[in-house]
């Protein structure tokens, strides 16, 4: 049977691999040679699962949104990752990778962040485990995500504003990789999404797969079957999407809908719809779809959402799109904000701007009354209140 998961060489179809500077080769090889043994060991699983339960608050609820269901003419369940400790799905991966880093004997943790949720999650786990934490964040994102910046500092992390390029997620990742090149022996780089060189995309997907594992159990309990007709998630780098679909990706009964950031419109020149605009290239150590000029220079993405503002896409999702396993929809800024206000006003849930893109996909799919839909609310909207208030005041 065909599988859409990673192969032994670290590829998803033609996407993936590990394209790293020579100075990092040893670090990436060490990780590649050890991550599966560590993740599958009984002592790791015991510690990881205990922290997910008692520290994060898992399982996260699978909530039947009755009023939203009535509006769209189907049965919509919301996977409530916004209710996790720190307010998003990012904590699942941060705990797993830092437990792994400790087992590899690393003392210093670095991370990149866009919306700040991965930075907050990493800083949180470093505080819990008494480890040094340095977070790279584009200056643009520092300014638009101040609450998360302050949280990271309060947690004891050093936040480094990045002033190169567009001063967003791509540039923060560049700086984190530079730091890693300068401190390869004692530093562990916690990548927050299913991007980067192998084994990161697979490792992050595995750590986030707790989401789909819980969906299977919760649907069986609530619907008498363990699969939905549709899975919907937003996709930037792709970590919450990977977690949502992981246990269903080879199940053709389940339709996958991924919402990427259309920005001001796919053809506007101000977009982060990488799957629709991208061409094959290499970014941050992996071969994938990349927004780039004719001569291969990376183009600056744009999105109202800092967490989706990335010119690449995880190789897992690039392959799903190329193989037509997933339907990819570009959701524009105004559509995402409208969907966020809709969820807030009919279900009393304020979603993160990233999650609002997934909600924006609901109006673009023709559902049947008997369809069971699971949509992942990847994070809560506290960090985006200034943006939402701006729309209220317009």
CSV table of C-alpha atoms in Angstrom, one decimal:
chain,number,residue,atom,x,y,z
A,1,UNK,CA,0.0,0.0,0.0
A,2,UNK,CA,1.2,3.5,-0.8
A,3,UNK,CA,2.2,5.6,2.1
A,4,UNK,CA,2.5,9.4,2.3
A,5,UNK,CA,4.8,9.3,5.3
A,6,UNK,CA,8.6,9.7,5.2
A,7,UNK,CA,10.8,7.1,3.6
A,8,UNK,CA,14.2,5.8,4.9
A,9,UNK,CA,16.1,8.5,3.0
A,10,UNK,CA,14.2,11.3,4.6
A,11,UNK,CA,12.0,12.1,1.6
A,12,UNK,CA,8.3,12.5,1.0
A,13,UNK,CA,8.1,11.7,-2.7
A,14,UNK,CA,10.6,14.1,-4.2
A,15,UNK,CA,10.5,16.5,-1.2
A,16,UNK,CA,12.6,16.5,1.9
A,17,UNK,CA,16.2,15.4,2.5
A,18,UNK,CA,18.9,17.2,4.5
A,19,UNK,CA,20.9,20.0,2.8
A,20,UNK,CA,23.0,21.5,5.6
A,21,UNK,CA,26.4,23.2,5.9
A,22,UNK,CA,29.3,20.9,6.6
A,23,UNK,CA,29.6,22.3,10.2
A,24,UNK,CA,26.1,21.0,11.0
A,25,UNK,CA,26.5,17.6,9.3
A,26,UNK,CA,27.5,15.9,12.5
A,27,UNK,CA,24.6,17.5,14.5
A,28,UNK,CA,22.0,16.4,12.0
A,29,UNK,CA,23.5,12.9,11.6
A,30,UNK,CA,23.5,12.5,15.4
A,31,UNK,CA,19.9,13.5,15.5
A,32,UNK,CA,19.0,11.2,12.5
A,33,UNK,CA,20.7,8.2,14.1
A,34,UNK,CA,19.1,8.6,17.5
A,35,UNK,CA,15.7,10.2,17.3
A,36,UNK,CA,13.6,7.1,16.5
A,37,UNK,CA,15.3,5.0,19.2
A,38,UNK,CA,14.7,7.8,21.8
A,39,UNK,CA,11.1,8.6,20.7
A,40,UNK,CA,10.2,4.9,20.8
A,41,UNK,CA,12.0,4.1,24.1
A,42,UNK,CA,9.7,3.2,27.1
A,43,UNK,CA,11.3,5.8,29.4
A,44,UNK,CA,10.8,8.6,26.8
A,45,UNK,CA,7.2,7.7,26.2
A,46,UNK,CA,6.5,7.5,29.9
A,47,UNK,CA,7.9,10.9,30.6
A,48,UNK,CA,6.5,12.5,27.5
A,49,UNK,CA,3.0,11.2,28.0
A,50,UNK,CA,3.0,12.1,31.7
A,51,UNK,CA,3.9,15.7,30.9
A,52,UNK,CA,1.2,15.9,28.1
A,53,UNK,CA,-1.4,14.7,30.6
A,54,UNK,CA,-0.4,16.6,33.8
A,55,UNK,CA,1.4,19.6,32.5
A,56,UNK,CA,-0.2,20.4,29.1
A,57,UNK,CA,-3.7,19.2,30.0
A,58,UNK,CA,-4.2,16.6,27.3
A,59,UNK,CA,-6.3,15.1,25.8
A,60,UNK,CA,-7.5,18.4,24.4
A,61,UNK,CA,-11.3,18.3,23.9
A,62,UNK,CA,-13.1,17.4,20.6
A,63,UNK,CA,-16.0,19.8,20.8
A,64,UNK,CA,-19.2,19.5,18.7
A,65,UNK,CA,-19.8,23.0,17.6
A,66,UNK,CA,-23.6,22.9,17.1
A,67,UNK,CA,-24.2,26.5,15.9
A,68,UNK,CA,-21.3,26.4,13.5
A,69,UNK,CA,-22.5,23.0,12.3
A,70,UNK,CA,-26.0,24.4,11.6
A,71,UNK,CA,-24.5,27.3,9.6
A,72,UNK,CA,-22.5,25.0,7.3
A,73,UNK,CA,-24.9,22.1,7.1
A,74,UNK,CA,-22.8,19.3,8.5
A,75,UNK,CA,-21.4,18.1,11.8
A,76,UNK,CA,-18.4,20.1,12.8
A,77,UNK,CA,-16.1,19.1,15.6
A,78,UNK,CA,-13.4,21.4,16.8
A,79,UNK,CA,-10.1,19.9,18.1
A,80,UNK,CA,-9.3,22.4,20.9
A,81,UNK,CA,-5.5,22.8,20.8
A,82,UNK,CA,-6.2,26.3,22.0
A,83,UNK,CA,-6.9,24.9,25.4
A,84,UNK,CA,-3.4,23.4,25.9
A,85,UNK,CA,-1.0,25.0,28.4
A,86,UNK,CA,0.6,28.0,26.6
A,87,UNK,CA,-2.4,28.3,24.3
A,88,UNK,CA,-1.5,26.3,21.2
A,89,UNK,CA,-0.4,22.9,19.8
A,90,UNK,CA,3.3,24.0,19.9
A,91,UNK,CA,3.9,22.7,23.4
A,92,UNK,CA,3.5,19.1,22.3
A,93,UNK,CA,6.6,19.4,20.1
A,94,UNK,CA,8.6,21.5,22.5
A,95,UNK,CA,8.3,19.0,25.3
A,96,UNK,CA,9.2,16.1,23.0
A,97,UNK,CA,12.3,17.8,21.5
A,98,UNK,CA,13.7,19.1,24.7
A,99,UNK,CA,13.3,15.7,26.4
A,100,UNK,CA,15.3,14.4,23.4
A,101,UNK,CA,17.9,17.1,23.7
A,102,UNK,CA,18.5,16.2,27.3
A,103,UNK,CA,19.0,12.6,26.3
A,104,UNK,CA,21.6,13.8,23.8
A,105,UNK,CA,23.4,15.7,26.5
A,106,UNK,CA,22.7,19.2,25.1
A,107,UNK,CA,22.7,22.1,27.6
A,108,UNK,CA,21.7,25.1,25.4
A,109,UNK,CA,18.3,25.4,23.5
A,110,UNK,CA,17.7,27.7,20.6
A,111,UNK,CA,14.5,28.2,18.6
A,112,UNK,CA,12.9,30.4,16.0
A,113,UNK,CA,9.4,31.8,16.3
A,114,UNK,CA,6.9,33.7,14.1
A,115,UNK,CA,3.7,34.3,16.0
A,116,UNK,CA,5.6,33.6,19.2
A,117,UNK,CA,3.7,30.5,20.2
A,118,UNK,CA,6.6,28.1,19.5
A,119,UNK,CA,8.9,30.5,21.3
A,120,UNK,CA,6.7,30.6,24.3
A,121,UNK,CA,6.3,26.9,24.3
A,122,UNK,CA,10.1,26.4,24.1
A,123,UNK,CA,10.8,29.0,26.8
A,124,UNK,CA,8.1,27.3,29.0
A,125,UNK,CA,9.7,23.8,28.7
A,126,UNK,CA,13.2,25.3,29.2
A,127,UNK,CA,12.0,27.0,32.4
A,128,UNK,CA,10.5,23.6,33.6
A,129,UNK,CA,13.7,21.7,32.8
A,130,UNK,CA,16.2,24.4,33.9
A,131,UNK,CA,17.8,24.9,30.5
A,132,UNK,CA,19.2,28.0,28.8
A,133,UNK,CA,16.8,29.3,26.0
A,134,UNK,CA,17.5,31.7,23.2
A,135,UNK,CA,14.7,32.6,20.8
A,136,UNK,CA,15.1,34.3,17.4
A,137,UNK,CA,12.2,36.4,16.3
A,138,UNK,CA,11.9,38.8,13.4
A,139,UNK,CA,11.6,42.4,14.5
A,140,UNK,CA,8.3,42.8,12.6
A,141,UNK,CA,6.9,39.9,14.6
A,142,UNK,CA,8.4,41.2,17.8
A,143,UNK,CA,6.3,44.4,17.3
A,144,UNK,CA,3.1,42.7,16.3
A,145,UNK,CA,3.3,39.9,18.9
A,146,UNK,CA,4.3,41.9,22.0
A,147,UNK,CA,2.3,39.8,24.6
A,148,UNK,CA,4.2,36.6,23.5
A,149,UNK,CA,7.6,38.5,23.6
A,150,UNK,CA,6.9,39.5,27.2
A,151,UNK,CA,5.9,36.0,28.1
A,152,UNK,CA,9.1,34.6,26.8
A,153,UNK,CA,11.1,37.1,28.7
A,154,UNK,CA,9.2,36.4,31.9
A,155,UNK,CA,9.9,32.7,31.4
A,156,UNK,CA,13.6,33.5,31.4
A,157,UNK,CA,14.4,33.3,27.7
A,158,UNK,CA,16.6,35.6,25.7
A,159,UNK,CA,14.6,37.0,22.8
A,160,UNK,CA,16.8,38.2,19.9
A,161,UNK,CA,15.0,40.5,17.4
A,162,UNK,CA,16.2,39.8,13.8
A,163,UNK,CA,16.5,42.9,11.5
A,164,UNK,CA,17.5,41.2,8.2
A,165,UNK,CA,15.2,40.6,5.3
A,166,UNK,CA,11.5,41.0,5.9
A,167,UNK,CA,12.2,40.6,9.7
A,168,UNK,CA,9.7,37.7,10.0
A,169,UNK,CA,9.8,33.9,10.4
A,170,UNK,CA,12.2,33.1,7.5
A,171,UNK,CA,14.8,35.6,8.8
A,172,UNK,CA,14.4,34.3,12.4
A,173,UNK,CA,15.1,30.8,11.1
A,174,UNK,CA,18.2,32.0,9.2
A,175,UNK,CA,19.6,33.5,12.4
A,176,UNK,CA,18.9,30.4,14.5
A,177,UNK,CA,20.8,28.3,11.9
A,178,UNK,CA,23.7,30.8,12.1
A,179,UNK,CA,23.7,30.4,15.9
A,180,UNK,CA,23.7,26.6,15.6
A,181,UNK,CA,26.6,26.8,13.1
A,182,UNK,CA,28.6,28.8,15.8
A,183,UNK,CA,27.7,26.4,18.7
A,184,UNK,CA,27.3,23.0,17.1
A,185,UNK,CA,28.5,20.8,20.0
A,186,UNK,CA,26.4,22.0,23.0
A,187,UNK,CA,23.4,23.5,21.3
A,188,UNK,CA,20.1,21.8,20.3
A,189,UNK,CA,17.9,23.6,17.8
A,190,UNK,CA,14.2,23.1,18.5
A,191,UNK,CA,12.5,23.6,15.1
A,192,UNK,CA,8.8,24.5,15.6
A,193,UNK,CA,7.3,23.1,12.5
A,194,UNK,CA,7.6,20.3,9.9
A,195,UNK,CA,10.4,22.1,8.1
A,196,UNK,CA,14.1,21.9,8.0
A,197,UNK,CA,16.5,19.0,7.2
A,198,UNK,CA,15.5,15.4,7.9
A,199,UNK,CA,14.7,14.2,10.5
A,200,UNK,CA,13.0,17.4,11.7
A,201,UNK,CA,9.9,17.1,9.5
A,202,UNK,CA,9.3,13.5,10.6
A,203,UNK,CA,10.2,14.1,14.2
A,204,UNK,CA,7.8,17.1,14.6
A,205,UNK,CA,5.0,15.2,12.8
A,206,UNK,CA,5.5,12.3,15.2
A,207,UNK,CA,5.4,14.5,18.3
A,208,UNK,CA,2.3,16.3,17.1
A,209,UNK,CA,0.6,13.1,16.0
A,210,UNK,CA,-0.9,12.9,19.5
A,211,UNK,CA,-3.6,15.2,18.0
A,212,UNK,CA,-4.8,12.6,15.4
A,213,UNK,CA,-4.3,9.8,17.9
A,214,UNK,CA,-6.8,11.5,20.3
A,215,UNK,CA,-9.2,12.4,17.4
A,216,UNK,CA,-9.5,8.6,16.6
A,217,UNK,CA,-10.4,7.8,20.2
A,218,UNK,CA,-12.7,10.8,20.7
A,219,UNK,CA,-14.6,10.2,17.4
A,220,UNK,CA,-15.1,6.5,18.3
A,221,UNK,CA,-16.6,7.6,21.6
A,222,UNK,CA,-18.8,10.4,20.1
A,223,UNK,CA,-19.7,9.0,16.6
A,224,UNK,CA,-19.2,5.3,16.9
A,225,UNK,CA,-16.5,5.4,14.2
A,226,UNK,CA,-12.9,6.5,14.5
A,227,UNK,CA,-12.5,8.5,11.3
A,228,UNK,CA,-14.1,11.8,10.0
A,229,UNK,CA,-15.2,12.6,6.4
A,230,UNK,CA,-13.0,15.7,6.4
A,231,UNK,CA,-10.0,17.0,8.3
A,232,UNK,CA,-9.3,20.7,8.1
A,233,UNK,CA,-6.2,22.6,9.4
A,234,UNK,CA,-4.2,25.7,8.6
A,235,UNK,CA,-0.8,25.2,7.1
A,236,UNK,CA,2.3,27.4,7.2
A,237,UNK,CA,5.3,25.2,8.0
A,238,UNK,CA,2.7,22.6,8.8
A,239,UNK,CA,3.0,21.2,12.4
A,240,UNK,CA,-0.6,21.4,13.5
A,241,UNK,CA,-1.7,20.1,10.1
A,242,UNK,CA,0.7,17.2,10.3
A,243,UNK,CA,-0.5,16.3,13.8
A,244,UNK,CA,-4.1,16.5,12.7
A,245,UNK,CA,-3.7,14.2,9.7
A,246,UNK,CA,-0.9,11.9,10.8
A,247,UNK,CA,-3.0,8.8,11.6
A,248,UNK,CA,-5.3,9.4,8.6
A,249,UNK,CA,-3.0,10.3,5.8
A,250,UNK,CA,-3.1,6.8,4.3
A,251,UNK,CA,-6.9,6.4,4.9
A,252,UNK,CA,-8.6,7.4,1.6
A,253,UNK,CA,-12.0,7.6,3.3
A,254,UNK,CA,-10.8,10.9,4.9
A,255,UNK,CA,-10.6,14.1,2.8
A,256,UNK,CA,-7.9,16.5,3.8
A,257,UNK,CA,-8.3,20.3,3.4
A,258,UNK,CA,-5.4,22.5,4.2
A,259,UNK,CA,-5.7,26.3,4.4
A,260,UNK,CA,-2.7,28.4,3.6
A,261,UNK,CA,-2.3,32.2,3.9
A,262,UNK,CA,-3.6,34.0,0.8
A,263,UNK,CA,-2.7,37.4,2.3
A,264,UNK,CA,-4.1,40.2,0.1
A,265,UNK,CA,-4.8,37.6,-2.6
A,266,UNK,CA,-2.7,34.9,-4.4
A,267,UNK,CA,-2.0,37.2,-7.4
A,268,UNK,CA,-1.5,40.4,-5.4
A,269,UNK,CA,2.2,40.1,-4.7
A,270,UNK,CA,1.4,40.1,-1.0
A,271,UNK,CA,0.7,36.5,-0.1
A,272,UNK,CA,2.1,33.4,1.7
A,273,UNK,CA,0.3,30.8,-0.4
A,274,UNK,CA,3.4,28.8,-0.9
A,275,UNK,CA,1.9,25.7,-2.3
A,276,UNK,CA,0.1,27.6,-5.0
A,277,UNK,CA,2.9,30.1,-5.7
A,278,UNK,CA,6.0,28.0,-5.0
A,279,UNK,CA,8.4,26.1,-7.2
A,280,UNK,CA,10.8,23.3,-6.3
A,281,UNK,CA,13.7,24.7,-4.3
A,282,UNK,CA,15.8,24.4,-1.1
A,283,UNK,CA,15.0,26.3,2.0
A,284,UNK,CA,16.4,25.8,5.5
A,285,UNK,CA,17.9,22.4,4.7
A,286,UNK,CA,15.0,20.7,2.8
A,287,UNK,CA,13.9,20.4,-0.8
A,288,UNK,CA,10.3,21.6,-1.0
A,289,UNK,CA,8.1,24.2,-2.6
A,290,UNK,CA,9.5,27.7,-2.2
A,291,UNK,CA,8.2,31.1,-3.2
A,292,UNK,CA,11.1,32.4,-5.4
A,293,UNK,CA,12.0,34.7,-8.3
A,294,UNK,CA,13.0,33.5,-11.7
A,295,UNK,CA,16.6,33.3,-10.7
A,296,UNK,CA,15.9,31.4,-7.5
A,297,UNK,CA,16.0,34.2,-4.9
A,298,UNK,CA,13.5,33.6,-2.1
A,299,UNK,CA,10.5,36.0,-2.3
A,300,UNK,CA,9.3,37.7,0.8
A,301,UNK,CA,5.9,36.3,1.9
A,302,UNK,CA,3.1,38.3,3.5
A,303,UNK,CA,0.2,37.3,5.8
A,304,UNK,CA,-1.8,39.0,8.5
A,305,UNK,CA,-0.8,35.9,10.5
A,306,UNK,CA,2.8,35.8,11.8
A,307,UNK,CA,2.6,32.0,12.1
A,308,UNK,CA,1.8,31.4,8.4
A,309,UNK,CA,4.2,34.1,7.1
A,310,UNK,CA,6.7,31.7,5.6
A,311,UNK,CA,7.9,31.3,2.0
A,312,UNK,CA,8.3,27.5,2.2
A,313,UNK,CA,6.2,24.6,3.2
A,314,UNK,CA,7.0,21.4,5.0
A,315,UNK,CA,8.0,18.6,2.6
A,316,UNK,CA,5.2,16.3,4.0
A,317,UNK,CA,2.6,18.8,2.8
A,318,UNK,CA,4.3,19.7,-0.5
A,319,UNK,CA,4.1,16.0,-1.4
A,320,UNK,CA,0.4,15.7,-0.3
A,321,UNK,CA,-0.4,18.7,-2.5
A,322,UNK,CA,1.6,17.4,-5.5
A,323,UNK,CA,0.0,13.9,-5.2
A,324,UNK,CA,-3.5,15.5,-4.8
A,325,UNK,CA,-4.0,13.8,-1.5
A,326,UNK,CA,-4.9,17.1,0.1
A,327,UNK,CA,-7.0,20.0,-1.2
A,328,UNK,CA,-5.1,23.3,-0.7
A,329,UNK,CA,-7.1,26.5,-0.3
A,330,UNK,CA,-5.7,30.0,0.0
A,331,UNK,CA,-7.6,32.0,2.6
A,332,UNK,CA,-7.1,35.8,2.3
A,333,UNK,CA,-6.6,38.1,5.3
A,334,UNK,CA,-10.2,39.4,5.2
A,335,UNK,CA,-11.7,35.9,4.9
A,336,UNK,CA,-9.7,34.7,7.9
A,337,UNK,CA,-10.7,37.7,10.1
A,338,UNK,CA,-14.3,37.3,9.1
A,339,UNK,CA,-14.2,33.6,10.1
A,340,UNK,CA,-12.5,34.4,13.4
A,341,UNK,CA,-15.3,36.9,14.3
A,342,UNK,CA,-17.9,34.3,13.2
A,343,UNK,CA,-16.5,31.6,15.5
A,344,UNK,CA,-16.3,34.1,18.4
A,345,UNK,CA,-19.8,35.3,18.0
A,346,UNK,CA,-21.6,32.0,17.5
A,347,UNK,CA,-19.5,29.6,19.6
A,348,UNK,CA,-17.8,31.9,22.1
A,349,UNK,CA,-14.3,30.9,21.0
A,350,UNK,CA,-11.6,33.4,20.0
A,351,UNK,CA,-9.2,31.6,17.7
A,352,UNK,CA,-5.6,32.5,16.8
A,353,UNK,CA,-5.3,34.2,13.4
A,354,UNK,CA,-3.6,31.0,12.1
A,355,UNK,CA,-6.6,28.9,13.1
A,356,UNK,CA,-8.9,31.5,11.6
A,357,UNK,CA,-7.5,30.5,8.2
A,358,UNK,CA,-8.7,26.9,8.7
A,359,UNK,CA,-12.1,28.3,9.7
A,360,UNK,CA,-12.1,30.4,6.5
A,361,UNK,CA,-12.0,27.2,4.5
A,362,UNK,CA,-15.5,26.1,5.7
A,363,UNK,CA,-17.3,28.4,3.3
A,364,UNK,CA,-15.3,27.0,0.3
A,365,UNK,CA,-16.2,23.3,0.8
A,366,UNK,CA,-19.6,21.8,-0.2
A,367,UNK,CA,-20.5,19.5,2.7
A,368,UNK,CA,-23.3,17.0,2.9
A,369,UNK,CA,-25.6,16.9,6.0
A,370,UNK,CA,-24.2,13.6,7.1
A,371,UNK,CA,-20.5,14.7,6.8
A,372,UNK,CA,-18.4,14.6,10.0
A,373,UNK,CA,-15.8,17.3,9.9
A,374,UNK,CA,-12.9,17.8,12.3
A,375,UNK,CA,-11.2,21.2,12.3
A,376,UNK,CA,-8.2,21.9,14.4
A,377,UNK,CA,-8.2,25.2,16.3
A,378,UNK,CA,-4.5,25.3,16.6
A,379,UNK,CA,-4.3,28.2,19.0
A,380,UNK,CA,-6.2,30.8,20.9
A,381,UNK,CA,-6.5,34.5,19.9
A,382,UNK,CA,-5.1,36.3,23.0
A,383,UNK,CA,-1.9,37.1,21.1
A,384,UNK,CA,-3.9,38.6,18.2
A,385,UNK,CA,-6.2,40.9,20.1
A,386,UNK,CA,-4.6,44.1,18.8
A,387,UNK,CA,-5.2,43.0,15.2
A,388,UNK,CA,-8.8,42.0,15.9
A,389,UNK,CA,-9.4,45.3,17.8
A,390,UNK,CA,-8.1,47.1,14.8
A,391,UNK,CA,-10.8,45.5,12.6
A,392,UNK,CA,-13.5,46.2,15.2
A,393,UNK,CA,-12.5,49.9,15.2
A,394,UNK,CA,-12.3,50.3,11.4
